[in-house]
Short mmCIF file of C-alpha atoms and ligand atoms in Angstrom, two decimals:
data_model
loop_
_atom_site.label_atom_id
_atom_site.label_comp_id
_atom_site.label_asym_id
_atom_site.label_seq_id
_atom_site.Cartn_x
_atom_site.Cartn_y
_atom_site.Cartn_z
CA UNK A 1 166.24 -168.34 111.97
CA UNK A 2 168.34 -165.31 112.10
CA UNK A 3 172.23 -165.14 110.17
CA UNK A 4 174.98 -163.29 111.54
CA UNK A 5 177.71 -162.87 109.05
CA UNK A 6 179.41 -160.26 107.67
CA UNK A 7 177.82 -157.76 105.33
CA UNK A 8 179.18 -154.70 103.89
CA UNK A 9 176.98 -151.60 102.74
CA UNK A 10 177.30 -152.44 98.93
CA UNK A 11 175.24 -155.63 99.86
CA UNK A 12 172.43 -153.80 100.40
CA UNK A 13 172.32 -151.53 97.32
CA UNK A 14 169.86 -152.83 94.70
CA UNK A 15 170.72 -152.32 91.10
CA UNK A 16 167.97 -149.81 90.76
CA UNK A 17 169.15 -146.65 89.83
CA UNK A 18 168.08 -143.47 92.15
CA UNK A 19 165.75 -141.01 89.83
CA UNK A 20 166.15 -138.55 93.08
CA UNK A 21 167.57 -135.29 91.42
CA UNK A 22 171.07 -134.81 91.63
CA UNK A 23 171.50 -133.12 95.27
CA UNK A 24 168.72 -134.52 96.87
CA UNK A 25 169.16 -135.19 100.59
CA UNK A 26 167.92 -138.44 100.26
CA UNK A 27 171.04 -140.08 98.34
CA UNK A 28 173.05 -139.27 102.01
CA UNK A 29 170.18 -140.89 103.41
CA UNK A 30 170.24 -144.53 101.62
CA UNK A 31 173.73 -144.37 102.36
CA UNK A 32 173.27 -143.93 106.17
CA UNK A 33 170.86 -146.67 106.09
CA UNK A 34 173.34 -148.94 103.67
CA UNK A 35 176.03 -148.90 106.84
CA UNK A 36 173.83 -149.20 109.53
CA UNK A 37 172.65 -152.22 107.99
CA UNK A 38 176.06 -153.45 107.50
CA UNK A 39 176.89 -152.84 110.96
CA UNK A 40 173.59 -155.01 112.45
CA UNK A 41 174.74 -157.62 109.74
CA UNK A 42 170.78 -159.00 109.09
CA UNK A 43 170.73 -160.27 105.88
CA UNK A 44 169.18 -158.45 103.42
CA UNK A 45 165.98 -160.89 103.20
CA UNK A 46 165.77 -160.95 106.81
CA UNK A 47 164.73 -157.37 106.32
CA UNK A 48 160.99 -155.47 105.23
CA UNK A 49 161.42 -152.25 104.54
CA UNK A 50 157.93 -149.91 103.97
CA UNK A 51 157.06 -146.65 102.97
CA UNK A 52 154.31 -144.60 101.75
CA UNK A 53 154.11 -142.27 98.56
CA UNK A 54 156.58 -139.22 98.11
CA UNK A 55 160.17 -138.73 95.99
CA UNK A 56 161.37 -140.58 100.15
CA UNK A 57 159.32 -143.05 100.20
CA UNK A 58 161.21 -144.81 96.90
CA UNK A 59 163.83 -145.58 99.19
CA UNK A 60 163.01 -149.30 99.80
CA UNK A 61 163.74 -149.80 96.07
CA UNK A 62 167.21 -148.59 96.03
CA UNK A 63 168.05 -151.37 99.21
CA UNK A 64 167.99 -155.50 98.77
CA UNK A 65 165.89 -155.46 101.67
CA UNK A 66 161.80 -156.92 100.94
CA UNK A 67 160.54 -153.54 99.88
CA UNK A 68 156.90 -152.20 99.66
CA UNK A 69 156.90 -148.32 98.28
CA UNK A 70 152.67 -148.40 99.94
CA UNK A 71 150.20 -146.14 100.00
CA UNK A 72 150.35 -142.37 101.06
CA UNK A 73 150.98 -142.26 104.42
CA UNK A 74 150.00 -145.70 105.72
CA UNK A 75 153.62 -146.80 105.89
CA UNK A 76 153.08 -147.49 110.08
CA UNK A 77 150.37 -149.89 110.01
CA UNK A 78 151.63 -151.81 107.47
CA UNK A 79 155.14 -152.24 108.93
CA UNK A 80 153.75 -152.70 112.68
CA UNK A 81 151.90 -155.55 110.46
CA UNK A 82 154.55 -157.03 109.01
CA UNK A 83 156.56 -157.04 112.36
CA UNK A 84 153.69 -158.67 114.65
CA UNK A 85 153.10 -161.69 111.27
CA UNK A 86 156.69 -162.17 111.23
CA UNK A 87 158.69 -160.96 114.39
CA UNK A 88 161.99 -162.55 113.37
CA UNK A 89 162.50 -159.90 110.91
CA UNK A 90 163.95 -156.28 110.86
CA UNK A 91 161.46 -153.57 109.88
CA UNK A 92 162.13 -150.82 108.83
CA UNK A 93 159.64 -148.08 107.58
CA UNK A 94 160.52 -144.11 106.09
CA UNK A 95 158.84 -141.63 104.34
CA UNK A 96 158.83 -137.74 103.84
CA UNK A 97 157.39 -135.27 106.14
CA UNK A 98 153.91 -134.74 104.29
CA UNK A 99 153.85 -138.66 104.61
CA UNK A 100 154.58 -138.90 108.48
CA UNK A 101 152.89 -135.80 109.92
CA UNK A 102 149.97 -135.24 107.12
CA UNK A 103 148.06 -137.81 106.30
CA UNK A 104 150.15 -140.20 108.14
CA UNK A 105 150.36 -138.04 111.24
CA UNK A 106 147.73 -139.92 113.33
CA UNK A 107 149.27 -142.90 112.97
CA UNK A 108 152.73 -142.08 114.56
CA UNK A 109 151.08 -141.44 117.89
CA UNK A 110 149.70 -145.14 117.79
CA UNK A 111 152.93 -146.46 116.89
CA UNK A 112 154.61 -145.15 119.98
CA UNK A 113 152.17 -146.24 122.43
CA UNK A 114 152.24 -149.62 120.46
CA UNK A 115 156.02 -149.41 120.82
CA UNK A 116 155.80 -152.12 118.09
CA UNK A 117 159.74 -152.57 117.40
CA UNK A 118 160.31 -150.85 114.30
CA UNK A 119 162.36 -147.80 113.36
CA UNK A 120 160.75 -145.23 111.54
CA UNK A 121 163.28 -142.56 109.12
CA UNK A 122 161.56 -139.50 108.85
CA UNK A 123 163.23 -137.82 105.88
CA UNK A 124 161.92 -134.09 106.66
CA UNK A 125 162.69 -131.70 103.74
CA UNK A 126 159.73 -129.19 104.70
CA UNK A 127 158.08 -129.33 101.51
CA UNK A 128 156.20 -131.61 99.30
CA UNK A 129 158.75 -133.16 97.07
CA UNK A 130 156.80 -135.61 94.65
CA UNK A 131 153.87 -133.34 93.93
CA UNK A 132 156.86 -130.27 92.92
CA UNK A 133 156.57 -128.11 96.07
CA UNK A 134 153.96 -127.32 97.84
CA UNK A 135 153.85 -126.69 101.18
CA UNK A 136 153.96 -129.31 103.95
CA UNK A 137 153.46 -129.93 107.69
CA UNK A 138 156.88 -128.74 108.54
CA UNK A 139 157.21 -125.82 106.31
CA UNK A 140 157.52 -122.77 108.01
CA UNK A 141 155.35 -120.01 108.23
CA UNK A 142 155.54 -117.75 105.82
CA UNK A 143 156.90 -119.94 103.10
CA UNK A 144 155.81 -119.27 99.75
CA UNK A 145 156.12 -121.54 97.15
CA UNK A 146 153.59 -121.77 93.55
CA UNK A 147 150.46 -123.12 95.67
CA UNK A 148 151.00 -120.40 98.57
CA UNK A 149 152.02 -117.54 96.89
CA UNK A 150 151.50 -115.07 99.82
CA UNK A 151 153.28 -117.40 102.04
CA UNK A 152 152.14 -119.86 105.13
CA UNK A 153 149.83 -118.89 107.59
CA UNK A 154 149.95 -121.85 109.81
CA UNK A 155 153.17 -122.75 111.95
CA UNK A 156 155.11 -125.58 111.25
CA UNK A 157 154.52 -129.46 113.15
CA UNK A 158 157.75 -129.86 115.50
CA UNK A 159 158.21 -133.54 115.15
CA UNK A 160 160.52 -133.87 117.60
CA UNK A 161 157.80 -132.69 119.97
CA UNK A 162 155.26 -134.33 118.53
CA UNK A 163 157.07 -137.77 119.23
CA UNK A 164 157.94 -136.56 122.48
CA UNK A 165 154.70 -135.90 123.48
CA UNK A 166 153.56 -139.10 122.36
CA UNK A 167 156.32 -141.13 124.95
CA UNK A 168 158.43 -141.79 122.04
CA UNK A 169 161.34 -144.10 124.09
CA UNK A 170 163.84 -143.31 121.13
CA UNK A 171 164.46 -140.29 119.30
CA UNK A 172 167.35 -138.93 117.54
CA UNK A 173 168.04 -136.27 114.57
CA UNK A 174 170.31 -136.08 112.00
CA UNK A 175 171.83 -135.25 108.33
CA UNK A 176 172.64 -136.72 105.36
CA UNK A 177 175.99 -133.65 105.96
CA UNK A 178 177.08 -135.66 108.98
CA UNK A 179 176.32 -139.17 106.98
CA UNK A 180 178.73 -140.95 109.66
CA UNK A 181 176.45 -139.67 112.42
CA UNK A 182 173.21 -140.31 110.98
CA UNK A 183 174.48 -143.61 110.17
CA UNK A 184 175.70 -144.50 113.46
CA UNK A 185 171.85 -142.75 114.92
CA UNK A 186 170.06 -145.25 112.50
CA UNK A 187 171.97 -148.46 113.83
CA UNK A 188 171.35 -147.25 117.37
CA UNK A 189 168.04 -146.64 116.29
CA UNK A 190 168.01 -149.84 114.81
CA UNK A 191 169.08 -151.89 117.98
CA UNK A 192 166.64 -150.02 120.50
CA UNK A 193 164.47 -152.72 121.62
CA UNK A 194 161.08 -151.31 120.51
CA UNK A 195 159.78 -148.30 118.46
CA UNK A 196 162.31 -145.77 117.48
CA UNK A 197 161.95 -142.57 115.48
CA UNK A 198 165.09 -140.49 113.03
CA UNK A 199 164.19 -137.47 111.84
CA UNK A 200 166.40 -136.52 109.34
CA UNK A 201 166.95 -132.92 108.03
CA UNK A 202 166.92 -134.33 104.19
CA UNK A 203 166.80 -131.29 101.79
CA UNK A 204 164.98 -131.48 98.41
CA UNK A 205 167.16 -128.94 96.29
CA UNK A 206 164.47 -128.68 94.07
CA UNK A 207 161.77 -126.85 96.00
CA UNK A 208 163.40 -126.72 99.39
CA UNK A 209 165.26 -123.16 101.00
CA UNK A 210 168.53 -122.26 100.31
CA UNK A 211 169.57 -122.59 104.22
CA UNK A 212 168.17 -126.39 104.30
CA UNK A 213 170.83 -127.75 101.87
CA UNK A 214 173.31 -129.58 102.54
CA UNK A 215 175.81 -126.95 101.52
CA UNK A 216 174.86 -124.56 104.04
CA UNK A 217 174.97 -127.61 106.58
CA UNK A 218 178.25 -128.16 105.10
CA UNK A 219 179.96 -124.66 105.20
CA UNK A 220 178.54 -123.48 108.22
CA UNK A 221 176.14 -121.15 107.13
CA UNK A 222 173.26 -123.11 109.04
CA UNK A 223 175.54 -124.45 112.37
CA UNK A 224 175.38 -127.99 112.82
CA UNK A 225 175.02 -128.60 116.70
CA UNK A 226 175.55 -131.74 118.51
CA UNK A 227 172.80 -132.67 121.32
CA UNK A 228 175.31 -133.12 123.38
CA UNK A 229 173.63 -133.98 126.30
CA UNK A 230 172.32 -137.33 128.52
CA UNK A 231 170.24 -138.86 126.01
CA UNK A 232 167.93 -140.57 129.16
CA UNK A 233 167.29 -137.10 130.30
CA UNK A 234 163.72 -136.20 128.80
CA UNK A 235 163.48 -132.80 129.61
CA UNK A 236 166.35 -131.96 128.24
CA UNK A 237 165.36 -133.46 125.20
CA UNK A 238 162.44 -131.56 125.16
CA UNK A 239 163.91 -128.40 126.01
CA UNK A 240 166.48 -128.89 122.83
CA UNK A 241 163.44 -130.28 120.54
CA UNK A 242 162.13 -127.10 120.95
CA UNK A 243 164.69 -125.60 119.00
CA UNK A 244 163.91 -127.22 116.15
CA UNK A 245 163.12 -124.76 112.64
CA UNK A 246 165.68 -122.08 114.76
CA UNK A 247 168.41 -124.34 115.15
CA UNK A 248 169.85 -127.69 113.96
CA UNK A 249 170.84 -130.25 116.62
CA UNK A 250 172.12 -133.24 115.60
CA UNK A 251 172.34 -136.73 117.52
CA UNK A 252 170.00 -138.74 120.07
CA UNK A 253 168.06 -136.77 122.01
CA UNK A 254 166.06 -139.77 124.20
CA UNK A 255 166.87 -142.77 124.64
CA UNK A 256 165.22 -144.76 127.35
CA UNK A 257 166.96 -146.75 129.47
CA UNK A 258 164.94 -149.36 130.66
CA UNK A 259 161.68 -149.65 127.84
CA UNK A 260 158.67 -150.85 128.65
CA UNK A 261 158.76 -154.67 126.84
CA UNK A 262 157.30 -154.58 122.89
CA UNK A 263 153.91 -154.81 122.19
CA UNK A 264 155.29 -158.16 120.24
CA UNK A 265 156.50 -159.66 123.60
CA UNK A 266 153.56 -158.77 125.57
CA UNK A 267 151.58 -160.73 123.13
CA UNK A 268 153.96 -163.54 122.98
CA UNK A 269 153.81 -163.46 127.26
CA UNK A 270 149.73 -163.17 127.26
CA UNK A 271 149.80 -166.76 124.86
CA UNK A 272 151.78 -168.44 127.12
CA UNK A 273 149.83 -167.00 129.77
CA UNK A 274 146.42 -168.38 128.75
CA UNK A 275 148.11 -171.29 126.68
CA UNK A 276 149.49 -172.30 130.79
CA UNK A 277 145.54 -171.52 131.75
CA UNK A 278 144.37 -174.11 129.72
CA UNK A 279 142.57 -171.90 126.91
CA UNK A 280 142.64 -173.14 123.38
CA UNK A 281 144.54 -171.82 120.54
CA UNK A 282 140.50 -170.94 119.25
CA UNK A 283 139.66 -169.34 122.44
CA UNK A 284 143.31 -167.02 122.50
CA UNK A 285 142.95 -166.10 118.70
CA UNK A 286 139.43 -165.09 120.06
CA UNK A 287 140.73 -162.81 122.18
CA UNK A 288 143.00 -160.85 119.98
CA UNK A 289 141.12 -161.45 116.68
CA UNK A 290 137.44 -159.82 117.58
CA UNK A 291 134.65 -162.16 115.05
C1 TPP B 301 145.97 -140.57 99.48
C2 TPP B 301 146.90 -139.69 98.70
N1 TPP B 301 146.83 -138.35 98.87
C3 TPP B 301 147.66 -137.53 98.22
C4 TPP B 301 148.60 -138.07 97.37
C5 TPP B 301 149.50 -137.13 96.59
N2 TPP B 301 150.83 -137.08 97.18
C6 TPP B 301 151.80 -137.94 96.77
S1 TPP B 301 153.25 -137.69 97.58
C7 TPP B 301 152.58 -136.40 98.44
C8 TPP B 301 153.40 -135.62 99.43
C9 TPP B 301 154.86 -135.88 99.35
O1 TPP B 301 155.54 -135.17 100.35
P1 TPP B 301 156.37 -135.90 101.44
O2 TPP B 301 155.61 -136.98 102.10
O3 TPP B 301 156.93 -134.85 102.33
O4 TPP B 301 157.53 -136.63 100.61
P2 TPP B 301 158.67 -136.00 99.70
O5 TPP B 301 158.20 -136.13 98.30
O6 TPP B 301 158.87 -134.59 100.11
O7 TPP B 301 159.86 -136.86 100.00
C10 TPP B 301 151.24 -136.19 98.14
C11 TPP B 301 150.40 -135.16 98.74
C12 TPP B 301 148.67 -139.47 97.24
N3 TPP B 301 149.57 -140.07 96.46
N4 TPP B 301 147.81 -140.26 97.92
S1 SF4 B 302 161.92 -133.06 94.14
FE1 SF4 B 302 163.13 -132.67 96.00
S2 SF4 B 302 162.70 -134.41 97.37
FE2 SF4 B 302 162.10 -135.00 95.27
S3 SF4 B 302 163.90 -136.03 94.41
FE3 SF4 B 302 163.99 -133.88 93.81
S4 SF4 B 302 165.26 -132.92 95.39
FE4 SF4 B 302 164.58 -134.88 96.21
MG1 MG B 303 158.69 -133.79 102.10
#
């Protein structure tokens, strides 16, 4: 059963303290998440929230949510788990770029055709945070940092696109300088009937580039733009997502209007379906469950 009461966003802070380093993106982040939450109104342990490994992935820690900081990359499958065991709660899964679109990149695409309903926070600071900076699947080319001295050969993963591509049916972008914005993405996010995807521009002051922190965001000195456009108009999403590492866009780029039903559903309809056919609860876990 599923409460509905009133919730504000210090109800889902845990007492953990954040051992982020003062600046990091991520703090505007938990934040975001704290009053979309609020605004749903789930309880907190109506809630799973999953990640993989990275200075991102802690973030299930700092909410009251049920909270599993997992392995390195593998924060999909065990979410899309979690939501098909127990489809009565609200799952939530994040992680850093290097999580998503390294070793977790093969999962994303998966997770969209799935369109398991769970909303997935990208926090993408173009580096490798936890292991102290080296580069990642969205660092740009020609990045230097101590492990690629000469800089980056390879051009940077567009995950906007790469969603996109995929038939993503929700996708929006934000940052932790616009915290009301990416708030209000992540509860939209949140409420999209199926699998939805944030990528949030989330810098690591640490080892991330002077024009990805939150004070240039802030001042001006990297233009925040708004996407400003039909969000059910794909092209036009893609056309913008294009722009991503040249310019920052901000707000919900697709949104489908009339999703296919969850992978959840479908599985709840085919039961019914062969329940109504006479099969046996054996025969139907048969057919989902190979032996
Ligand atoms: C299987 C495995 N491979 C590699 C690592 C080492 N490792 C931990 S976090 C990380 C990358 C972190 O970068 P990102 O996912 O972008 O998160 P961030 O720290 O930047 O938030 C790596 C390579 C690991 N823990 N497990
Ligand atoms: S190293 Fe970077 S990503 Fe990690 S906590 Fe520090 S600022 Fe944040
Ligand atoms: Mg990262």
């Amino acid at each position: 059963m599923t409460t509905c009461q009133s919730f504000q966003a210090k109800d889902y802070k845990s007492d953990l303290k954040p051992i982020w380093c003062p600046g990091c993106g991520d703090f505007g982040v938990v934040q975001a998440i704290y009053r979309a939450l609020a605004s749903i109104g789930r309880a907190p342990h109506e809630i799973a929230f999953v990640s993989g490994i990275g200075c991102s992935s802690r973030i299930p820690g700092y909410t009251t949510a049920y909270g599993f900081n997992s392995v390195h990359g593998r924060a999909l499958p065990i979410a899309q788990g979690i939501k098909l065991a127990r489809p009565d709660l609200l799952v939530l899964a994040a992680g850093g770029d290097g999580d998503g679109f390294s070793i977790g990149g093969g999962h994303v695409a998966h997770a969209i055709r799935r369109n398991i309903d769970v909303t997935y926070i990208v926090m993408d600071n173009q580096i490798y945070g936890l292991t102290k900076g080296q580069l990642s699947p969205t660092s740009p080319r020609g990045l230097t940092t101590a492990s690629s001295v000469y800089g980056s050969l390879e051009d940077p993963v567009n995950p906007l696109m790469y969603v996109l591509g995929y038939g993503a049916r929700f996708v929006a972008q934000g940052t932790p300088a616009d915290l009301a914005g990416l708030a209000t993405m992540i509860e939209e996010a949140i409420r999209f009937p199926g699998f939805s995807f944030v990528n949030v521009q989330s810098p690591c002051i640490t080892f991330g580039q002077p024009d990805q922190q939150l004070k240039a965001h802030k001042t001006g000195m990297v233009p925040l733009h708004s996407v400003g456009h039909d969000a059910t108009n794909r092209i036009r999403a893609m056309e913008l997502a294009q722009e991503y590492g040249r310019s920052l866009y901000t707000g919900v780029f697709y949104r489908d209007v009339d999703p296919d039903p969850t992978y959840e559903a479908a599985v709840a309809e085919r039961h019914q379906g062969l329940s109504a056919a006479g099969h046996s609860r054996e025969r139907i876990l048969d057919t989902f469950v190979p032996r």
